[in-house]
mmCIF file of C-alpha atoms in Angstrom:
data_model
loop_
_atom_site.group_PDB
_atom_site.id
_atom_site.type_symbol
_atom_site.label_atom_id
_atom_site.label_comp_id
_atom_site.label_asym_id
_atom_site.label_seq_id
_atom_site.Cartn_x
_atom_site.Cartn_y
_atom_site.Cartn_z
ATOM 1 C CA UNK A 6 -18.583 30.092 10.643
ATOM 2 C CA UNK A 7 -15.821 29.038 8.572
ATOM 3 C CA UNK A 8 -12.473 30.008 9.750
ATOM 4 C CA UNK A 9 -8.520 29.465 8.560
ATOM 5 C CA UNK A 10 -6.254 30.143 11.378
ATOM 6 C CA UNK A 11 -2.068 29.704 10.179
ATOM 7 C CA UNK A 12 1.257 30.605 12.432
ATOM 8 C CA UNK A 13 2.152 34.278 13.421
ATOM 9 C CA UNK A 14 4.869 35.649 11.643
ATOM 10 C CA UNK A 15 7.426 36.839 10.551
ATOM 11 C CA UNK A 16 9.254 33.496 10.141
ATOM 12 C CA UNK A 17 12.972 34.119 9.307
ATOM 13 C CA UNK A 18 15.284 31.329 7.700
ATOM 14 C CA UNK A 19 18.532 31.060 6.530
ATOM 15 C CA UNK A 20 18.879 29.800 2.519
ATOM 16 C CA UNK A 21 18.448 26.003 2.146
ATOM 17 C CA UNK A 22 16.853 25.739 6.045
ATOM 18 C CA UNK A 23 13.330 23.716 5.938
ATOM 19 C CA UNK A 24 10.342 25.692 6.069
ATOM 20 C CA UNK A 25 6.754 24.815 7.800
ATOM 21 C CA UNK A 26 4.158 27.130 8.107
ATOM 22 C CA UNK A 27 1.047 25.599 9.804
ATOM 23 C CA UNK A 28 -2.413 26.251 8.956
ATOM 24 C CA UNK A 29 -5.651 24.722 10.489
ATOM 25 C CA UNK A 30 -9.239 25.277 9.686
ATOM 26 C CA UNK A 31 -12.628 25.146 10.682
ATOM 27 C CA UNK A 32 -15.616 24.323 8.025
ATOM 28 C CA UNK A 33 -18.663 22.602 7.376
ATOM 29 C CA UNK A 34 -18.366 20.224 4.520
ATOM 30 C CA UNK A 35 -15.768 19.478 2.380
ATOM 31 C CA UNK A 36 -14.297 22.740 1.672
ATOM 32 C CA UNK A 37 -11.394 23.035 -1.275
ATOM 33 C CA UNK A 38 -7.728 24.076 0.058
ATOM 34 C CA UNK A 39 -5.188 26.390 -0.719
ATOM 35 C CA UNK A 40 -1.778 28.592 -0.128
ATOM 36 C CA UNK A 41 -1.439 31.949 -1.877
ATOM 37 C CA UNK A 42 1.566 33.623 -1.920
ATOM 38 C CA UNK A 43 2.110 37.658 -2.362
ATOM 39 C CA UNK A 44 5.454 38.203 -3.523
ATOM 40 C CA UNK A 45 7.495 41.824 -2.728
ATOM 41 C CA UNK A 46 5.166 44.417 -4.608
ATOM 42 C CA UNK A 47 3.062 42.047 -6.440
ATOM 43 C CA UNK A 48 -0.191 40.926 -6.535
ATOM 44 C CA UNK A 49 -1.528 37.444 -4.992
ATOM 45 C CA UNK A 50 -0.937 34.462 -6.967
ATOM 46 C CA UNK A 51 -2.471 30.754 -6.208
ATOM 47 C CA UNK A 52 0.704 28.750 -5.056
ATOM 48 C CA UNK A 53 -0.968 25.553 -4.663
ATOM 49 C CA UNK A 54 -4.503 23.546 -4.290
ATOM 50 C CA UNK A 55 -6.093 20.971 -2.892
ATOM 51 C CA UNK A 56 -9.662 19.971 -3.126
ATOM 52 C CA UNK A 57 -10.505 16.409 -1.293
ATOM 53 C CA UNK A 58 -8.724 14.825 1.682
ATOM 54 C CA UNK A 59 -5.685 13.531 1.631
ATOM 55 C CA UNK A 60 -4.769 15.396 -1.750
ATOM 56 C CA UNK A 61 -0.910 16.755 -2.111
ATOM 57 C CA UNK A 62 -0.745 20.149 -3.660
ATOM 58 C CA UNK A 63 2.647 20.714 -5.276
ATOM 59 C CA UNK A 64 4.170 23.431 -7.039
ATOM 60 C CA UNK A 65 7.652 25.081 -7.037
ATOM 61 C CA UNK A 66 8.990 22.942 -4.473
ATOM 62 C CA UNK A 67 6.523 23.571 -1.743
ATOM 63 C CA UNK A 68 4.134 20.898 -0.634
ATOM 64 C CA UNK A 69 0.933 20.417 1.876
ATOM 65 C CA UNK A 70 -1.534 17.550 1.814
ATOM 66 C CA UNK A 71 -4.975 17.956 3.241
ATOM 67 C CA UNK A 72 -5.231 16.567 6.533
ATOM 68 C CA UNK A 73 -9.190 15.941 7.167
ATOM 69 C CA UNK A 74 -8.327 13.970 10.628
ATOM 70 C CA UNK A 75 -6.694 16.971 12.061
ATOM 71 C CA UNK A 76 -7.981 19.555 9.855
ATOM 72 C CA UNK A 77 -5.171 20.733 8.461
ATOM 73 C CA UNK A 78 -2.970 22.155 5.411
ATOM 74 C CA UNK A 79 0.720 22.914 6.368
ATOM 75 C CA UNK A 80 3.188 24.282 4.151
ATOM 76 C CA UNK A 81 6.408 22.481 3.877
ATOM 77 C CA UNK A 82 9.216 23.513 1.159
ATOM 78 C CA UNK A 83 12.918 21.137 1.975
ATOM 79 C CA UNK A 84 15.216 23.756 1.135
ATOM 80 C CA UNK A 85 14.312 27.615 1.090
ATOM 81 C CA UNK A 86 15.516 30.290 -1.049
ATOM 82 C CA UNK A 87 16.259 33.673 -0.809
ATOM 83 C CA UNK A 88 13.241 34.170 -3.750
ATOM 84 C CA UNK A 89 10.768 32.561 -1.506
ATOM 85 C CA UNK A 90 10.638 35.411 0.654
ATOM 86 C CA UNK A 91 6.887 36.579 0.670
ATOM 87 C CA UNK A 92 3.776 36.443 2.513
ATOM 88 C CA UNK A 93 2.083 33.544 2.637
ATOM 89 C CA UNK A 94 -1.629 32.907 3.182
ATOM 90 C CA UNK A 95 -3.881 29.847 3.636
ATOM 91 C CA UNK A 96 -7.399 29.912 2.549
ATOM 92 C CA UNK A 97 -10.227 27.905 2.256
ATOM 93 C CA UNK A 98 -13.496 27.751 -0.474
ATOM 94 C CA UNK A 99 -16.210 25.535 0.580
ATOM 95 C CA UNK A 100 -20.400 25.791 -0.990
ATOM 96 C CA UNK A 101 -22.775 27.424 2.111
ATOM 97 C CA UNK A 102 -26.478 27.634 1.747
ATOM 98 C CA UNK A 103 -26.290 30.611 -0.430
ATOM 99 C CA UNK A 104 -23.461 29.814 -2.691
ATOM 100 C CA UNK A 105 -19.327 29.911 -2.046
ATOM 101 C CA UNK A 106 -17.600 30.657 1.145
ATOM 102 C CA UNK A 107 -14.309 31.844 0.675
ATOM 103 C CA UNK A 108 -11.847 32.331 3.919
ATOM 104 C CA UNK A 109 -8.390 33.882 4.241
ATOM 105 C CA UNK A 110 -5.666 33.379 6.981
ATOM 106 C CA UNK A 111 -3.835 36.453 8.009
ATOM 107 C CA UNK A 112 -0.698 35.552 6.460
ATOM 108 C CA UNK A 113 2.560 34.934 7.522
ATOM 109 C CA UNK A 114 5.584 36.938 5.787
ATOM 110 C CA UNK A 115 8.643 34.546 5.470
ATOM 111 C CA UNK A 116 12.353 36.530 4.889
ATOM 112 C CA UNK A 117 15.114 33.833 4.275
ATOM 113 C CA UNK A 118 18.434 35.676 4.803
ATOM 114 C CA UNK A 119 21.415 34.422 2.377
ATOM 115 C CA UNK B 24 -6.941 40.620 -21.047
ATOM 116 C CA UNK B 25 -3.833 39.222 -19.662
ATOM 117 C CA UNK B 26 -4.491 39.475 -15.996
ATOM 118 C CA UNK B 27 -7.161 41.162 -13.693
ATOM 119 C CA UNK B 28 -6.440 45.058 -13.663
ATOM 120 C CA UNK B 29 -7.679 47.267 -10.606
ATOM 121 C CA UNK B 30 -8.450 50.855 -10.805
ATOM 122 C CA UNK B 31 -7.403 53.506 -9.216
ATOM 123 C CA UNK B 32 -4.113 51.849 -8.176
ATOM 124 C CA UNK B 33 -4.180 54.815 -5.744
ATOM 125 C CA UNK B 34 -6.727 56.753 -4.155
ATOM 126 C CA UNK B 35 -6.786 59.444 -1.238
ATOM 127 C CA UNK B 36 -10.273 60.834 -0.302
ATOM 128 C CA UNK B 37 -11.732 62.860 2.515
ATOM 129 C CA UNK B 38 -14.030 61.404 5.257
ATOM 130 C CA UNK B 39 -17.788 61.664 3.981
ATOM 131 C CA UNK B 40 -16.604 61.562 0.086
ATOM 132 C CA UNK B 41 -18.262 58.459 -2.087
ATOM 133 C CA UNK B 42 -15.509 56.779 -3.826
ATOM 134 C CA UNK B 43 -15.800 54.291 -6.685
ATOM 135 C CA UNK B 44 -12.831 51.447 -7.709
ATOM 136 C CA UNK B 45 -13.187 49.260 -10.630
ATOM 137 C CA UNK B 46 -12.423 45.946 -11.707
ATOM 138 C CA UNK B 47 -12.069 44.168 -14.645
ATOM 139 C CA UNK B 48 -11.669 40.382 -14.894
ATOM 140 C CA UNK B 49 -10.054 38.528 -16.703
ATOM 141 C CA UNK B 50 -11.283 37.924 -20.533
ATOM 142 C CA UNK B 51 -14.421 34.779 -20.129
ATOM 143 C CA UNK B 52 -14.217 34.631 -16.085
ATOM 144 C CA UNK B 53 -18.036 34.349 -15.439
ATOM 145 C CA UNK B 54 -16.904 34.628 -11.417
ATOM 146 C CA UNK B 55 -15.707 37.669 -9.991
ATOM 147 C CA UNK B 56 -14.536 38.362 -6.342
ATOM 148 C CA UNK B 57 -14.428 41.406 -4.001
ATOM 149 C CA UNK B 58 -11.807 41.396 -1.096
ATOM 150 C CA UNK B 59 -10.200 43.767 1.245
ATOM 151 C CA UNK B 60 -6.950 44.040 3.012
ATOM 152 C CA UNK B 61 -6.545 45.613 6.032
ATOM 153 C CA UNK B 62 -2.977 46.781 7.065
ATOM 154 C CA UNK B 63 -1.885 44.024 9.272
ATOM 155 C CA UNK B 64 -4.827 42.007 8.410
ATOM 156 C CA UNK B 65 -5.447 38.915 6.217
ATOM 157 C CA UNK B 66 -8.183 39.599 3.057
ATOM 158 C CA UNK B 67 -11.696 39.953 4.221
ATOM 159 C CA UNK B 68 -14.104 38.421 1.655
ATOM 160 C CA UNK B 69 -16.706 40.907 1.086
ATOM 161 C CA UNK B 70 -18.882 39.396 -2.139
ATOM 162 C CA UNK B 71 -18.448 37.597 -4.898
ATOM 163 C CA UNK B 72 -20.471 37.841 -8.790
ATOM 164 C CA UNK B 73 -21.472 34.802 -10.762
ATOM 165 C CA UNK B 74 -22.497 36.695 -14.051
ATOM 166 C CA UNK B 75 -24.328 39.845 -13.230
ATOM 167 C CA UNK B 76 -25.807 38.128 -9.829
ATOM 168 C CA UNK B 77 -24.285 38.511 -6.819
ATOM 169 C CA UNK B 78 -26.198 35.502 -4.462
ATOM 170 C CA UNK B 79 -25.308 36.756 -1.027
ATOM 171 C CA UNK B 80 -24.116 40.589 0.301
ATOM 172 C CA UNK B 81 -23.525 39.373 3.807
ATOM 173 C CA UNK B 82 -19.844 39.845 3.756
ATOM 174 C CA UNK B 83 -20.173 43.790 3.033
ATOM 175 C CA UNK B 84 -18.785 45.856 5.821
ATOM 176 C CA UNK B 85 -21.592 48.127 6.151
ATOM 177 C CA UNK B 86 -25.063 49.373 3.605
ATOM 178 C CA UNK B 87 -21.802 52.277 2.637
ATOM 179 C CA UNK B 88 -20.656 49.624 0.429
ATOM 180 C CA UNK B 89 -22.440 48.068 -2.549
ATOM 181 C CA UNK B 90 -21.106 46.191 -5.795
ATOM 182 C CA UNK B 91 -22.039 45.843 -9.038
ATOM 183 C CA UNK B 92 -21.029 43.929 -12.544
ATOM 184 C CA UNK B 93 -22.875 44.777 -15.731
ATOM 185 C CA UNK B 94 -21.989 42.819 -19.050
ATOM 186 C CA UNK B 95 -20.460 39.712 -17.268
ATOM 187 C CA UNK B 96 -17.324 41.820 -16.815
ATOM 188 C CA UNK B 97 -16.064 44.946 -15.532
ATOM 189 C CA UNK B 98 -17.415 45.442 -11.660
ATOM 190 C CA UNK B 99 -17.669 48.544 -9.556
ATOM 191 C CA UNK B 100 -17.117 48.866 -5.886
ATOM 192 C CA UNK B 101 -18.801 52.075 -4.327
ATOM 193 C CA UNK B 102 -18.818 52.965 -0.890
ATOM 194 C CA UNK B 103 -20.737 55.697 0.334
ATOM 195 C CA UNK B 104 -19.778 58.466 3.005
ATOM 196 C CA UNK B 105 -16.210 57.474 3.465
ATOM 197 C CA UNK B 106 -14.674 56.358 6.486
ATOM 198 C CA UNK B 107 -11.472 56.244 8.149
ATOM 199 C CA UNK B 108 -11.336 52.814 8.914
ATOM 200 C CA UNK B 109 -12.577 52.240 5.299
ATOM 201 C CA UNK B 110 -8.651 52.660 4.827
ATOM 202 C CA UNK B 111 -7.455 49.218 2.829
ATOM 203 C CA UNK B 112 -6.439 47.500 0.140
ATOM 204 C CA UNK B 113 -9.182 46.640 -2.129
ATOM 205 C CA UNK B 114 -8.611 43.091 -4.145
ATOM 206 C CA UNK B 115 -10.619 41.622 -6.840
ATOM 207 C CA UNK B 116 -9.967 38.532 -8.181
ATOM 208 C CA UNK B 117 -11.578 36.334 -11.142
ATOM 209 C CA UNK B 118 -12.088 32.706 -11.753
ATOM 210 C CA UNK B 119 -13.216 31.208 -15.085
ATOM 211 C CA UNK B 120 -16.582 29.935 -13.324
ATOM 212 C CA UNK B 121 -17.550 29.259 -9.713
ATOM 213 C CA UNK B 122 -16.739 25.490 -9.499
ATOM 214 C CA UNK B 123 -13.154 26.998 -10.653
ATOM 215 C CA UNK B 124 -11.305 27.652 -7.369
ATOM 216 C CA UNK B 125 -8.507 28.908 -8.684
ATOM 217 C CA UNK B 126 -8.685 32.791 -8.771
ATOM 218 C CA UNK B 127 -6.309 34.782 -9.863
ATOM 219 C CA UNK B 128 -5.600 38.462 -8.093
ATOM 220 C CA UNK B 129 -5.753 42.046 -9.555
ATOM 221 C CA UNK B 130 -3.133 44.388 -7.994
ATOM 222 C CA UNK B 131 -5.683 45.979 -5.846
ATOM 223 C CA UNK B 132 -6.133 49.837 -4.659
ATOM 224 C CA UNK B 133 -5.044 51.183 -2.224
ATOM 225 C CA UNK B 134 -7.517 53.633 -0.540
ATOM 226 C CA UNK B 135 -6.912 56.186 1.896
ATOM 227 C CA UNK B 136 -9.411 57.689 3.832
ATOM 228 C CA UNK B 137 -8.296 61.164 5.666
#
């Protein structure tokens, strides 16, 4: 089946360092692409999307493009602040023989220290 | 509404109790999504509504658990003859249709099983 595998955390960065957090996946099809991000007490809000390869999601200065060739969807942000410190999950949605398959990473929970 | 709201936010049960959490979607989202979060774990898709139907109950843990949505809205989450390992987070989550991959996260409750 499908499956979304990202890096192990916790991942721990000073303010300003450059952040990757790796994600790779296994589907049938063409699924869609995405990083969710759970903030401190807060629920799980879409961070960014992508839905056909080669596709650059983009929002609050984090970035991944959709990698068909090596199936993948890493997270990049240049400069890290102490307000991106979260957990951060890759998923996948791709159509199955019965409808929508949706798959979650485990998440990896980023601190950056001031 | 303004966002997806979850309840209980809360709820502590004995083993062998049925327990019921709700969820309502946001105002028009035809889709509506069942997941749960394990502690340490990523979110485990367990079944997903488009309208009132819900195509495929594959992802439920166990015949404990069924799901319903009457109306187009509000959804119910019962599972039968509680479990420990039932312990989780419980997310729903809404989209504005099922081509719409962007789905947007209730709060969640948090059940404990004793």
């Amino acid at each position: 089946g499908d499956s979304v595998t990202q890096m192990e955390g916790p991942v721990t960065l000073s303010e300003e360092a450059f952040l990757t957090i790796n994600c790779t996946y296994t589907a049938t099809g063409y699924p869609s692409l995405f990083w969710y991000v759970q903030y401190p007490g807060e629920g799980l809000q879409l961070l960014l999307k992508a839905t056909k390869a080669d596709d650059k999601g983009s929002n609050k200065g984090f970035e991944a493009t959709y990698r068909k060739e090596t199936t993948s969807f890493h997270l990049e942000k240049g400069s890290v602040q102490v307000s991106d410190s979260a957990v951060y999950f890759c998923a996948l949605s791709g159509l199955v023989n019965y409808g929508q398959n949706f798959v979650f990473g485990p998440g990896t929970r980023l601190s950056v220290l001031p | 509404g303004a966002g997806v709201s979850q309840s209980p936010s809360n709820k502590v049960t004995e083993k062998g109790k049925d327990v019921e959490l709700r969820c309502d979607p946001i105002s028009g989202h035809t889709a509506l999504y069942w997941y749960r979060q394990s502690l340490g774990q990523g979110l485990e898709f367990l079944i997903y509504f488009q309208g009132n139907s819900a195509p495929d109950k594959s992802g439920l843990p166990s015949d404990r658990f069924s799901a319903e949505r009457t109306g187009g809205s509000v959804s119910t989450l019962t599972i039968q003859r509680t479990q420990q390992e039932d312990s989780a987070v419980y997310l729903c989550a809404s989209s504005l249709d099922l081509a719409d991959n962007e789905q947007f996260f209730g709060p969640g409750t948090r059940l404990t099983v004793l």
